[in-house]
Structures are given as structure tokens and as C-alpha cells.
mmCIF file of C-alpha atoms and ligand atoms in Angstrom:
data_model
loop_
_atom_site.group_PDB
_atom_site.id
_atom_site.type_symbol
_atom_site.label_atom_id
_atom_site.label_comp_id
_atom_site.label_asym_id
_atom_site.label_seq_id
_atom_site.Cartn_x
_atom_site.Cartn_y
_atom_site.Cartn_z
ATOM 1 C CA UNK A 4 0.000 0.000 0.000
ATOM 2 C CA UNK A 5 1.415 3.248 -0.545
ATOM 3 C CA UNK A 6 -1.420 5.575 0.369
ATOM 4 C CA UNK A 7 -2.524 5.862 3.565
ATOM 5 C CA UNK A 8 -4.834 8.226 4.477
ATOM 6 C CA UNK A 9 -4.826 7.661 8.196
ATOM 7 C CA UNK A 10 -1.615 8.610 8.542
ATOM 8 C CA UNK A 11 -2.483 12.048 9.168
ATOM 9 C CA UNK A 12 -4.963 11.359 11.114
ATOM 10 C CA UNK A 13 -3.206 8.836 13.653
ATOM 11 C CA UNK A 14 -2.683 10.962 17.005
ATOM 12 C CA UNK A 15 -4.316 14.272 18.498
ATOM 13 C CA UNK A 16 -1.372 16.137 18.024
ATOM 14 C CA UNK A 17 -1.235 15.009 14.261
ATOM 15 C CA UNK A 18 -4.649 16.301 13.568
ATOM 16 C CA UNK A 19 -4.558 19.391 15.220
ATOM 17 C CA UNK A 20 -1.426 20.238 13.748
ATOM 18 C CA UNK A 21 -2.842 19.495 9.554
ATOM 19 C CA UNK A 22 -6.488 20.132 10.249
ATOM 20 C CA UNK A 23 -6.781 23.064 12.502
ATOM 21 C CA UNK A 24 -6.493 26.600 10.939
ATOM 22 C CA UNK A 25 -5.323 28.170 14.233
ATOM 23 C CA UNK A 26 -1.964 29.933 13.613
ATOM 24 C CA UNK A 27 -0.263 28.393 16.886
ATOM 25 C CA UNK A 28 -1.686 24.778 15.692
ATOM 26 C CA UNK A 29 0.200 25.280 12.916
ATOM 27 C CA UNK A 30 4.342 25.656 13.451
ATOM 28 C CA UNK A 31 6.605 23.328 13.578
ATOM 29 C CA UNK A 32 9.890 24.349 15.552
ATOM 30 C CA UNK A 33 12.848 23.166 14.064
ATOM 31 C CA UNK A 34 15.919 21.894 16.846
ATOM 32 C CA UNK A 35 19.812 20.635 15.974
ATOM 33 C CA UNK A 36 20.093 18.176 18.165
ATOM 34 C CA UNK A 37 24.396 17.371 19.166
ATOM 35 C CA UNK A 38 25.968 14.875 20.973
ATOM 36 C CA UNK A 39 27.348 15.626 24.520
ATOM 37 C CA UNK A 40 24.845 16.439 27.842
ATOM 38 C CA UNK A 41 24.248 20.404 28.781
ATOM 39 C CA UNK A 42 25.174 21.670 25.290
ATOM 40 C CA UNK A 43 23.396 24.713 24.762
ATOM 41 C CA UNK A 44 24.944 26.289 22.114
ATOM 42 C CA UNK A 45 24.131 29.888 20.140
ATOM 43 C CA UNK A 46 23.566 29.477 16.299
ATOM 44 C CA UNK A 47 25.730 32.225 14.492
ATOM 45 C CA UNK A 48 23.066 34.339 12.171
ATOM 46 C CA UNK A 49 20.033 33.058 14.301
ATOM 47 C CA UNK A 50 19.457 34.726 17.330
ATOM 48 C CA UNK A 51 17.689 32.393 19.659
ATOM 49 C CA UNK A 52 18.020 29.202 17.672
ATOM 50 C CA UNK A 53 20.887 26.793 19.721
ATOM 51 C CA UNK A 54 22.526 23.717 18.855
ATOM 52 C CA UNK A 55 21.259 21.415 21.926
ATOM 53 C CA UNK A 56 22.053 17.960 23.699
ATOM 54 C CA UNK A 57 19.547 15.727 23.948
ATOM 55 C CA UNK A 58 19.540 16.352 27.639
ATOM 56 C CA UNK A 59 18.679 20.312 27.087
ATOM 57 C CA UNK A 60 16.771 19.777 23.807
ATOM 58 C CA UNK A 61 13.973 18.053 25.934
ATOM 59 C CA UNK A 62 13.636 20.999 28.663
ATOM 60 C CA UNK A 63 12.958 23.163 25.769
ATOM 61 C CA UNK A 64 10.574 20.985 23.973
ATOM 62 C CA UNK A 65 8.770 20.446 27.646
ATOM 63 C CA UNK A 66 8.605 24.577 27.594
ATOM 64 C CA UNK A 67 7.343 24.928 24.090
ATOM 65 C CA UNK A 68 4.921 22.565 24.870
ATOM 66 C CA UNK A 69 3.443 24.260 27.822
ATOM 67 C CA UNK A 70 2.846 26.943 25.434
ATOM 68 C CA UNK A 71 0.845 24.890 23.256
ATOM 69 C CA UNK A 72 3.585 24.145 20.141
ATOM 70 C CA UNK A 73 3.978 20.491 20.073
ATOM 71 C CA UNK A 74 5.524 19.817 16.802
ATOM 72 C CA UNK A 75 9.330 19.866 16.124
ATOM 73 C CA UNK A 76 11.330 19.093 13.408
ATOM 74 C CA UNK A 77 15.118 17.206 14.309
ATOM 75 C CA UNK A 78 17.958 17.787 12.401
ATOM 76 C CA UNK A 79 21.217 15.450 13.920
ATOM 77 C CA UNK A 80 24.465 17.232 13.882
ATOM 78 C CA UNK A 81 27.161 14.610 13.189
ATOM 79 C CA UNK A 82 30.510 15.597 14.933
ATOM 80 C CA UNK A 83 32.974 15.582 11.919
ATOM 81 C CA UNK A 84 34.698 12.684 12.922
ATOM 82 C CA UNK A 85 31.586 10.695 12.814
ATOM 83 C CA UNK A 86 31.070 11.094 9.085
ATOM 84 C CA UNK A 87 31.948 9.324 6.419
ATOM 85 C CA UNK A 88 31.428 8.612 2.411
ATOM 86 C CA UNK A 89 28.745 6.526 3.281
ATOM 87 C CA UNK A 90 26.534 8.491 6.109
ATOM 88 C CA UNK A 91 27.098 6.102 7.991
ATOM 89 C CA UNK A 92 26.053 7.409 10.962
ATOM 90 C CA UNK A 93 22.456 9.149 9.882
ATOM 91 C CA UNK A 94 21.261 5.487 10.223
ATOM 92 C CA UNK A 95 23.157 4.888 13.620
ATOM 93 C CA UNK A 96 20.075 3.396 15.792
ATOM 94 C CA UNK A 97 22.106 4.383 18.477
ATOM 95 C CA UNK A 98 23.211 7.902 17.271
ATOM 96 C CA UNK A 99 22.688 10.989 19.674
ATOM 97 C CA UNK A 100 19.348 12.011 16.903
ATOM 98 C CA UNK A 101 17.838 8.695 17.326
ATOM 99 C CA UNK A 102 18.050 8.704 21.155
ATOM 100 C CA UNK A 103 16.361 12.239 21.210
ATOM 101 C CA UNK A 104 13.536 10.992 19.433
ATOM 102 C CA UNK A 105 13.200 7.835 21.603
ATOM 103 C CA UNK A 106 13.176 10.112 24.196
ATOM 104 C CA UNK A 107 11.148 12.765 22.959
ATOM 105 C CA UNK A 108 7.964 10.014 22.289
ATOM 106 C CA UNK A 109 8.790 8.159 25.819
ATOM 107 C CA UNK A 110 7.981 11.808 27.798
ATOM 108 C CA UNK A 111 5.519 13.427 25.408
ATOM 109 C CA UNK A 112 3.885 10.418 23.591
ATOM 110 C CA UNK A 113 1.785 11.317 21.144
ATOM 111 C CA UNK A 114 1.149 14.874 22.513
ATOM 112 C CA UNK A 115 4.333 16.118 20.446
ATOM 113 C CA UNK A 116 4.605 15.461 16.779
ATOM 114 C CA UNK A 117 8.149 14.502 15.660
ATOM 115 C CA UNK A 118 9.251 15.406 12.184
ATOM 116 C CA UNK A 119 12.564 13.994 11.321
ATOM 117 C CA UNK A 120 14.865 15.423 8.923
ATOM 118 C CA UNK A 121 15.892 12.679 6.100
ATOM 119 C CA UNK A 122 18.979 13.123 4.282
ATOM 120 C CA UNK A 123 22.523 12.429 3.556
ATOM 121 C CA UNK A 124 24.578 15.907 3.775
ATOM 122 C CA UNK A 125 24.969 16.463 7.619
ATOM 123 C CA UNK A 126 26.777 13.120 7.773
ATOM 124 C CA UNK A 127 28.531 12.664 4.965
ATOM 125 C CA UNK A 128 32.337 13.880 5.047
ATOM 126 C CA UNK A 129 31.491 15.756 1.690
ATOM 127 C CA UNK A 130 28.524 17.468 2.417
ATOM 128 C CA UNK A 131 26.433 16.190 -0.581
ATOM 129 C CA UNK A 132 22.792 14.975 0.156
ATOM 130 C CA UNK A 133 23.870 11.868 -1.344
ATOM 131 C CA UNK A 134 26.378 9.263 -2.408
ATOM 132 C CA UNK A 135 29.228 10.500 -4.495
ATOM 133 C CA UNK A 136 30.841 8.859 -7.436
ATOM 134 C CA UNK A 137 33.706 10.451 -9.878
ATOM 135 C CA UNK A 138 32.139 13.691 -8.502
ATOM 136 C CA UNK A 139 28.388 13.189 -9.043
ATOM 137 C CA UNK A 140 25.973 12.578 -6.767
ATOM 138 C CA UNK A 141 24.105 9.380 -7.799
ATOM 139 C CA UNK A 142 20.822 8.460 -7.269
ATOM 140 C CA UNK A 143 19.685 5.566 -6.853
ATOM 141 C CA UNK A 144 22.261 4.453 -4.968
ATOM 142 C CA UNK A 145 21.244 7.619 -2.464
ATOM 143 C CA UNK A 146 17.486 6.516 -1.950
ATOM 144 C CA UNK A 147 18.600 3.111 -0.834
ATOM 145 C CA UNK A 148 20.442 5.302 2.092
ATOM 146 C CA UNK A 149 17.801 7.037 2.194
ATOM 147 C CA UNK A 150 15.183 4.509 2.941
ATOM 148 C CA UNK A 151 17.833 2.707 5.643
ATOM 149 C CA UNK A 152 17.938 6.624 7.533
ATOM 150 C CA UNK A 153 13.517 6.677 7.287
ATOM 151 C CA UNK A 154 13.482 3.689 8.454
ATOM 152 C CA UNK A 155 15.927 3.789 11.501
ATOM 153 C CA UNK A 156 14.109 7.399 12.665
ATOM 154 C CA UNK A 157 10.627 5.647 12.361
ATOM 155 C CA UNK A 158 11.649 2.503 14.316
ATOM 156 C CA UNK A 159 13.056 4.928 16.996
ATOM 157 C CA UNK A 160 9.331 7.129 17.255
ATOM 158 C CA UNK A 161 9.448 9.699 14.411
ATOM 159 C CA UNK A 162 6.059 10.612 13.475
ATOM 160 C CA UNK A 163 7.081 12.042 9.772
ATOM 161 C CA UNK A 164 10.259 11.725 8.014
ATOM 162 C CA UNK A 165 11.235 14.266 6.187
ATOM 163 C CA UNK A 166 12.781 13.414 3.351
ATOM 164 C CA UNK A 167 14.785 17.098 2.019
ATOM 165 C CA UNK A 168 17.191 15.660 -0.166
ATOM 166 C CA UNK A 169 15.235 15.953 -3.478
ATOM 167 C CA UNK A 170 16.392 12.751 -5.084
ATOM 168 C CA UNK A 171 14.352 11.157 -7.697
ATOM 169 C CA UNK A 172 11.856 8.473 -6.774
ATOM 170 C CA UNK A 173 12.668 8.402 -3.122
ATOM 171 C CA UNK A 174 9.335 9.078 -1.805
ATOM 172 C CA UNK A 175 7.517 5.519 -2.767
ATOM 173 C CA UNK A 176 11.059 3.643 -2.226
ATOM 174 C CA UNK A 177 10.829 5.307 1.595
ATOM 175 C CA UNK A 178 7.067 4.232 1.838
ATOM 176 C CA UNK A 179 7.926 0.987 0.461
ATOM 177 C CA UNK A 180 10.851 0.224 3.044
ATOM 178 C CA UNK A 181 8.456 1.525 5.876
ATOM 179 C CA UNK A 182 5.938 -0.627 4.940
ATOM 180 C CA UNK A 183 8.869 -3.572 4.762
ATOM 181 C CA UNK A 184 9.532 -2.323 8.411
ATOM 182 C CA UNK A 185 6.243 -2.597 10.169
ATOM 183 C CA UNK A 186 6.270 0.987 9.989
ATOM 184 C CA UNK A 187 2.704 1.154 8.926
ATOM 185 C CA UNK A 188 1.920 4.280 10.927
ATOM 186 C CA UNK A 189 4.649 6.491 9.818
ATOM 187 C CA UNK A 190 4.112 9.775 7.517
ATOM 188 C CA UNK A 191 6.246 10.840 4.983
ATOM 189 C CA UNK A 192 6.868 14.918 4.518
ATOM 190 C CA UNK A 193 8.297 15.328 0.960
ATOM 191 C CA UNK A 194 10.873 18.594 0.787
ATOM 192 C CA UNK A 195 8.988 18.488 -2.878
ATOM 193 C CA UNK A 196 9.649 21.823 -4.297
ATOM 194 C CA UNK A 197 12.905 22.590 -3.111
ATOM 195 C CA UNK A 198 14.768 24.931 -4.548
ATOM 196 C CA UNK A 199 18.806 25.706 -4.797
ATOM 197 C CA UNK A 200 18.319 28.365 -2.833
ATOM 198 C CA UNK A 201 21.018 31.195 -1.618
ATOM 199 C CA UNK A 202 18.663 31.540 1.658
ATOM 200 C CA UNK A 203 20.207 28.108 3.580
ATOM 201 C CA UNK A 204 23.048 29.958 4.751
ATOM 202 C CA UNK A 205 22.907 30.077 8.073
ATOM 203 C CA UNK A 206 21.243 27.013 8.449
ATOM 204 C CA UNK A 207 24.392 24.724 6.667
ATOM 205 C CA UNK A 208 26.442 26.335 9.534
ATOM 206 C CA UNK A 209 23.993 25.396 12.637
ATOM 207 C CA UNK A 210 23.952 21.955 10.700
ATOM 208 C CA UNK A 211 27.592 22.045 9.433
ATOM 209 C CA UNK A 212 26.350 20.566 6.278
ATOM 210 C CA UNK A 213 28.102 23.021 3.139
ATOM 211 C CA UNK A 214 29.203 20.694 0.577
ATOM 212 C CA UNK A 215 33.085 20.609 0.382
ATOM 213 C CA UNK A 216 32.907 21.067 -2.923
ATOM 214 C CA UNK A 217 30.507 22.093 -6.097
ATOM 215 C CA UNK A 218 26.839 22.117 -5.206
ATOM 216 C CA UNK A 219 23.348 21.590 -4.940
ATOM 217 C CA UNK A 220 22.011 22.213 -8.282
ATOM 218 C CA UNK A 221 21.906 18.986 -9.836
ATOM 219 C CA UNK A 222 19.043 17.755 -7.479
ATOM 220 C CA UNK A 223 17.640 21.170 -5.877
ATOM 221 C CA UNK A 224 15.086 22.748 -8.245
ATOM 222 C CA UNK A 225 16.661 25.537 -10.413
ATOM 223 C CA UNK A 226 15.895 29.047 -8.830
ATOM 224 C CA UNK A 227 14.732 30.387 -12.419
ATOM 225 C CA UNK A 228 12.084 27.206 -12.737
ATOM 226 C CA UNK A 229 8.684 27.769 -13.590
ATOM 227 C CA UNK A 230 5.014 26.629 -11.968
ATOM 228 C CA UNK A 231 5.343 23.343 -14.564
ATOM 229 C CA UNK A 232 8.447 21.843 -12.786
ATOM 230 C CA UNK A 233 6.677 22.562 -9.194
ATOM 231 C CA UNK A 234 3.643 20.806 -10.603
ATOM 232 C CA UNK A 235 5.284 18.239 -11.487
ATOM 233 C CA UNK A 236 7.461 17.144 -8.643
ATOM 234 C CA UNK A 237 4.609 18.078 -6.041
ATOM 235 C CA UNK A 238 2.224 15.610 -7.877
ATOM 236 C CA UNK A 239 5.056 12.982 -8.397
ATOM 237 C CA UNK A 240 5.328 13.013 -4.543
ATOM 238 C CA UNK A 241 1.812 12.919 -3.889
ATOM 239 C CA UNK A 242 1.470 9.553 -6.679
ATOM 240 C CA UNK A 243 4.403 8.256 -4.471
ATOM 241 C CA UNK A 244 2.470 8.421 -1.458
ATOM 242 C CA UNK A 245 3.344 11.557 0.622
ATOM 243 C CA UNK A 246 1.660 12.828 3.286
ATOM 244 C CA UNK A 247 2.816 16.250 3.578
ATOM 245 C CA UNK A 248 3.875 18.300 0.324
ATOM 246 C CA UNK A 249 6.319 20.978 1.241
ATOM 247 C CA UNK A 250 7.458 24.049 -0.630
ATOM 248 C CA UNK A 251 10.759 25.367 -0.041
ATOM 249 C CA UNK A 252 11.931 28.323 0.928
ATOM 250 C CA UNK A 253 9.062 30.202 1.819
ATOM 251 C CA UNK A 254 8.753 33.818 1.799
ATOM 252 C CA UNK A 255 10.459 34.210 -2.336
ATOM 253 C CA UNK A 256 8.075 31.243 -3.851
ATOM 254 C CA UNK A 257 4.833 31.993 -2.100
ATOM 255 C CA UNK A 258 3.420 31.807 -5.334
ATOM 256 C CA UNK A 259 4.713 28.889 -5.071
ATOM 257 C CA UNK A 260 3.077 27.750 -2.535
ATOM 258 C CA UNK A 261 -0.522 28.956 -3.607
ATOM 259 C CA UNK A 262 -0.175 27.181 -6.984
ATOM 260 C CA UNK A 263 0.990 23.775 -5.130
ATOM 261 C CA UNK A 264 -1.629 24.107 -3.164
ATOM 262 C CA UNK A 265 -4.443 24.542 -5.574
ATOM 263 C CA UNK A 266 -2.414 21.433 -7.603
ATOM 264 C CA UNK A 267 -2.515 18.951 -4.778
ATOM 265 C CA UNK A 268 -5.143 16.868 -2.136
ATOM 266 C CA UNK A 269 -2.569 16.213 0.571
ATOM 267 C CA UNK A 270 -1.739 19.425 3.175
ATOM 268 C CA UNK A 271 0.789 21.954 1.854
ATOM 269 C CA UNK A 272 3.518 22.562 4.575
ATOM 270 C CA UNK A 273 6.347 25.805 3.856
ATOM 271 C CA UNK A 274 9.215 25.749 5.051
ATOM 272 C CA UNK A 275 10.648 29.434 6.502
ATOM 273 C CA UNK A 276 13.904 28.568 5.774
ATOM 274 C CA UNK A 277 17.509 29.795 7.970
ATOM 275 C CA UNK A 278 17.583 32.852 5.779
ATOM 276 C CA UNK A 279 14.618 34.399 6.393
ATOM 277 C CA UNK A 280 14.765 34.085 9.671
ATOM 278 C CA UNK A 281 17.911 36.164 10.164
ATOM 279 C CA UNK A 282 16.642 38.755 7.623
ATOM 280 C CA UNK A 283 14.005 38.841 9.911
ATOM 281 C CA UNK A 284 16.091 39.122 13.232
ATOM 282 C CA UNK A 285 18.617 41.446 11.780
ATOM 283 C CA UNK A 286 15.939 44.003 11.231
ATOM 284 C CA UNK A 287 16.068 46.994 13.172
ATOM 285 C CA UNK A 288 12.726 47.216 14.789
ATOM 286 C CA UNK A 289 11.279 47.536 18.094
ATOM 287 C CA UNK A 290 9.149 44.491 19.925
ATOM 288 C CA UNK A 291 5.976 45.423 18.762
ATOM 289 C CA UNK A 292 7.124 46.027 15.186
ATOM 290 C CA UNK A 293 8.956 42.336 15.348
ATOM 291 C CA UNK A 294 5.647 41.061 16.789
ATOM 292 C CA UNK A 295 3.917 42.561 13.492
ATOM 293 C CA UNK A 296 6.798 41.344 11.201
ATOM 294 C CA UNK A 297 6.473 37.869 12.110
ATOM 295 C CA UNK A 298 2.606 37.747 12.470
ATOM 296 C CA UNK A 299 2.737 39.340 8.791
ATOM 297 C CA UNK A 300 5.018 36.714 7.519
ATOM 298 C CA UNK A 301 3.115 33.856 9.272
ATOM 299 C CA UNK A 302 -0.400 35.285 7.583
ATOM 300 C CA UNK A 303 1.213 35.116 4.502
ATOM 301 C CA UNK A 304 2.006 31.531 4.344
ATOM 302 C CA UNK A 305 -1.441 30.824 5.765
ATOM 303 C CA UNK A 306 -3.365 32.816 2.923
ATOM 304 C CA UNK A 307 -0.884 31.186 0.465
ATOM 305 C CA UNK A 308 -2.345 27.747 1.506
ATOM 306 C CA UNK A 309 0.205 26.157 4.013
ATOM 307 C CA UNK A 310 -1.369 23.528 6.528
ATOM 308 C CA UNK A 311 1.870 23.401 7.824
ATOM 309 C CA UNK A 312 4.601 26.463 8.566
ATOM 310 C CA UNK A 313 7.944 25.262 10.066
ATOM 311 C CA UNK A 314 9.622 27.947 11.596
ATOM 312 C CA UNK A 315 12.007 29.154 13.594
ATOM 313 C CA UNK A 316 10.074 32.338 14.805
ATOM 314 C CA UNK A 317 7.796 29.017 16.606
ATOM 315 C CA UNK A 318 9.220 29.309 19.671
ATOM 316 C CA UNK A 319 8.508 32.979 20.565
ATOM 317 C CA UNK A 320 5.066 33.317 18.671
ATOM 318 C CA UNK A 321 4.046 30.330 20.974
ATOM 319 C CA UNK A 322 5.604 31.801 23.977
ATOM 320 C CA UNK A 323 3.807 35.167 23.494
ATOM 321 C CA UNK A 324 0.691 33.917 22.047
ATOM 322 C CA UNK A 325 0.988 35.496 18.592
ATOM 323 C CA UNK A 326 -2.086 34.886 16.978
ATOM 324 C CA UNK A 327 -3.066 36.699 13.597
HETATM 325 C C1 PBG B 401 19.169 19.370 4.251
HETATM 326 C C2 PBG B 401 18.379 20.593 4.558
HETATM 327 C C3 PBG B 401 18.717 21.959 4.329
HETATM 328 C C4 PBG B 401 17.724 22.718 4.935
HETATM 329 C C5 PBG B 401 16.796 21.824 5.474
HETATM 330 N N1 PBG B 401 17.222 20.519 5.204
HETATM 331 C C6 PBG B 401 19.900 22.570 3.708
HETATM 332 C C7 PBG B 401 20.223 22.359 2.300
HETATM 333 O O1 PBG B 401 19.459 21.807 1.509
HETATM 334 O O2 PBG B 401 21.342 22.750 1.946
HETATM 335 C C8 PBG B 401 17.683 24.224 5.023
HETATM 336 C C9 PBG B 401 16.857 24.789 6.131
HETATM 337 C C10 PBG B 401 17.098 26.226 6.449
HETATM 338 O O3 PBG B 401 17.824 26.960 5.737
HETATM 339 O O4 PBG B 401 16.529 26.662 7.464
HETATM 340 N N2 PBG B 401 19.229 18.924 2.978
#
């Protein structure tokens, strides 16, 4: 089977986050998750975004929760000399990212959705989001990674894996190794329309994932690409069997957005990338005026059609109650 419809509707926290149109319902908080216990570490360029141990990681998530956000999106950081060629360690079962979401679903069950980020570049010793050979990355070779990373985070508790490496055909490979797995009840959030954008920046650095050398652009979606090629890899992924369509970045494709939206059945999620969220923070403004900027920007994704917004402004609209 490689539809499921009741993924989305499994848990409370699952439905409430796709199905309500409350603003607060709606953000997902992203977290780097280290190794080590009491790391608390600032993110250069994001202002109130750390790098966090497991350990620290769930104090915050126990906070954000309190304030009513309850869905979080992991991204492992892999200590350089833990990667390798093969990223290796992204489908460690006992690697720091897999023990924070064990951990994560034994205190919050199924009151906190847990997105998992799937892909190759944060531990891989060249930084591509997939396997290299004579200097390309290949694919197919990739998605079989891939699927052994989706699997490993949805054997651990991950409610979604997120798979943001924009290979070819990975989506249905993924469902089909989860199904393989037992892992009947696991959702899959396609990075669909993901462009090669300039606006990671500051994210590859809180992830320390910058390719060593060349780029993104043979998988990432072409900055100068039209509606057509959006179209088509957001339906592709929906025929595959996603659960979750996301565009990405958010705030210079919202057009984007709206026409994937009115393209596709399954909920739209955007993805306010790194970039934005410093343009954001860097802005001179007092709090009322940052209050207004981020409301604004979170309004915008919602009339755009998002289900889903994964953010890092999360944290603070939860904590102050932002609500459009
Ligand atoms: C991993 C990945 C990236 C982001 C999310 N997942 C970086 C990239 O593709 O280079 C970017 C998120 C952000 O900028 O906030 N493939």
C-alpha cells in the first residue's frame, strides 16, 4: 500500500497540527540536536536558535509545549569525525538524533509530533545529500540510504520523516521500506519543491552541512524554474504516497506555494527557511514592530495555503501567544 490516508490522522497532536487553521496549531519548531549532555549552544546568524544535547533539547521541547507548540522538526548534527562517504552514521540506531527521538515520544507520547529530517549531507564527510561517485551525486544508490535513515528514525518514534534531499523516486522507495519495516503508521513529509536556494546559509552552519565542494544544483530545483516543474514534482510526490507536500523556501516562492496548493489533495507545509529568519532578526525594529513582522510573515504563508509552517520564529510566537 502506498497511500494511507490515516496517517495524518493517527494521534491528536497530528490532527490538530494538519487540520486546525489556528496559527499556533500550525508551526513546527525546528531543533539541531548534538551529541554531549548540557550543550546549549548559540547558532551564528540566528538569534535564539541553539545547537542542543539531547539532555537540554527536551527541557525546551517540555517549555514549548506548555505553550501549546507540540511539533518539532530534528535535524542530527554529526561531529565531523563521525562522518563518512557513506553516512554512515544518519542510520546509527544508536546515534545521539535517534536517542532524542526515543526520548522525545517516551515523555511526550503522542502529545508532540516529531518530524525527522531525512537526508545524507549532515553526515557525509562531503557534504552532498547523497552518495558521491567520480564527482556526481548518484541516485539511486542515495534513496537506498535514504530509505535505511527513514526507516531507523521511524523505528526509533518519528512521526514524519522528512525526506529534504530531493532525489528522484525516493518518496515511494521510503514508503515501500516503511511498509517492509512494520512501519505502517509512519508519515512521509516530501521537501517536494525545493529549490537551490542562496537563503540556507545560516542554516548549513547550525547543521555544518556546506558541501566541500561544487553544489546543490543537480538535485535542488533551479531558482529560475517555472510553476510546470513545481507541478510536477509536487504531484510525483503525492502519486508516491506523501503525506505532507512541502514548498521550499518560503517567503520568495509563495506563489509557489498557492499554486501547489491549488495542484494537490494532501496538506501543503512551507518551510521558513535559515535565511529568512535572520533577515528577519537582523531588522532593526522595536518588539511590537517584530511582533507585526512575524505575524505578517506567518499570515502570509497561511493565505498562500500552508497547513503546515515550520519555523524558527515558533518558539517565541508560541511563547507570546501570537495569533493573527
Ligand atoms: C538538508 C536541509 C537543508 C535545509 C533543510 N534541510 C539545507 C540544504 O538543503 O542545503 C535548510 C533549512 C534552512 O535553511 O533553514 N538537505
Amino acid at each position: 500500500m502506498n497511500i494511507r490516508p490515516r496517517i495524518n490522522r493517527w494521534t491528536a497532536a497530528r490532527r490538530r497540527l494538519l487540520f486546525s487553521d489556528a496559527m499556533l496549531d500550525s508551526l513546527v519548531q525546528p531543533h539541531f540536536v548534538v551529541e554531549g549532555n548540557g550543550v546549549d549552544e548559540p547558532i551564528q546568524g540566528m538569534p535564539g536558535i541553539h545547537q542542543q544535547s539531547v539532555d537540554v533539547l527536551l527541557k525546551t521541547i517540555a517549555e514549548d509545549a506548555s505553550h501549546g507548540l507540540r511539533a518539532v522538526m530534528l535535524f542530527g548534527v554529526v561531529a565531523a569525525h563521525a562522518k563518512d562517504a557513506h553516512a554512515t552514521e544518519a542510520h546509527n540506531h544508536g546515534s545521539h538524533l535517534h536517542q532524542a527521538i526515543t526520548q522525545i515520544k517516551s515523555t511526550f507520547g503522542d502529545e508532540v509530533v516529531v518530524m525527522t529530517d531525512v537526508c545524507l549531507c549532515t553526515a557525509t564527510d562531503h557534504g552532498h545529500c547523497g552518495l558521491v561517485h567520480d564527482g556526481e551525486v548518484v541516485n539511486d544508490a542515495s534513496v537506498e540510504v535514504l530509505c535505511s535513515i527513514a526507516v531507523s528514525h521511524a523505528l526509533a518514534g518519528a512521526d514524519y520523516v522528512c525526506a529534504s534531499d530531493m532525489m528522484d523516486g525516493r518518496v515511494s522507495a521510503i514508503r515501500s521500506s516503511l511498509e517492509a519495516a512494520g512501519a505502517t503508521s509512519t508519515g512521509i513529509l516530501s521537501y517536494s519543491v525545493k529549490y537551490a536556494s542562496s537563503f540556507y546559509g545560516p542554516f548549513r552552519h547550525a547543521a555544518q552541512s556546506s558541501p566541500e565542494f561544487g553544489d546543490r544544483a543537480t538535485h535542488q530545483m533551479d531558482t529560475r524554474s517555472g510553476y510546470e516543474e513545481a507541478i510536477l514534482e509536487a504531484n510525483l510526490d503525492e502519486t508516491e504516497g506523501a503525506d505532507i507536500i512541502m514548498v521550499k523556501p518560503g517567503l520568495p516562492y509563495l506563489d509557489v506555494v498557492r499554486k501547489v496548493a491549488d495542484a494537490v489533495v494532501r496538506p501543503v507545509a512551507v518551510y521558513n527557511v535559515s535565511g529568512e529568519y535572520a533577515m528577519v532578526m537582523s531588522a532593526q525594529t522595536d518588539d511590537d514592530d517584530h511582533r507585526d513582522m512575524v505575524v505578517e510573515v506567518l499570515t502570509a504563508f497561511k493565505r498562500a495555503g500552508a497547513s503546515v509552517i515550520v519555523t524558527y520564529h515558533a518558539r517565541e510566537a508560541a511563547k507570546k501567544q501570537w495569533t493573527a
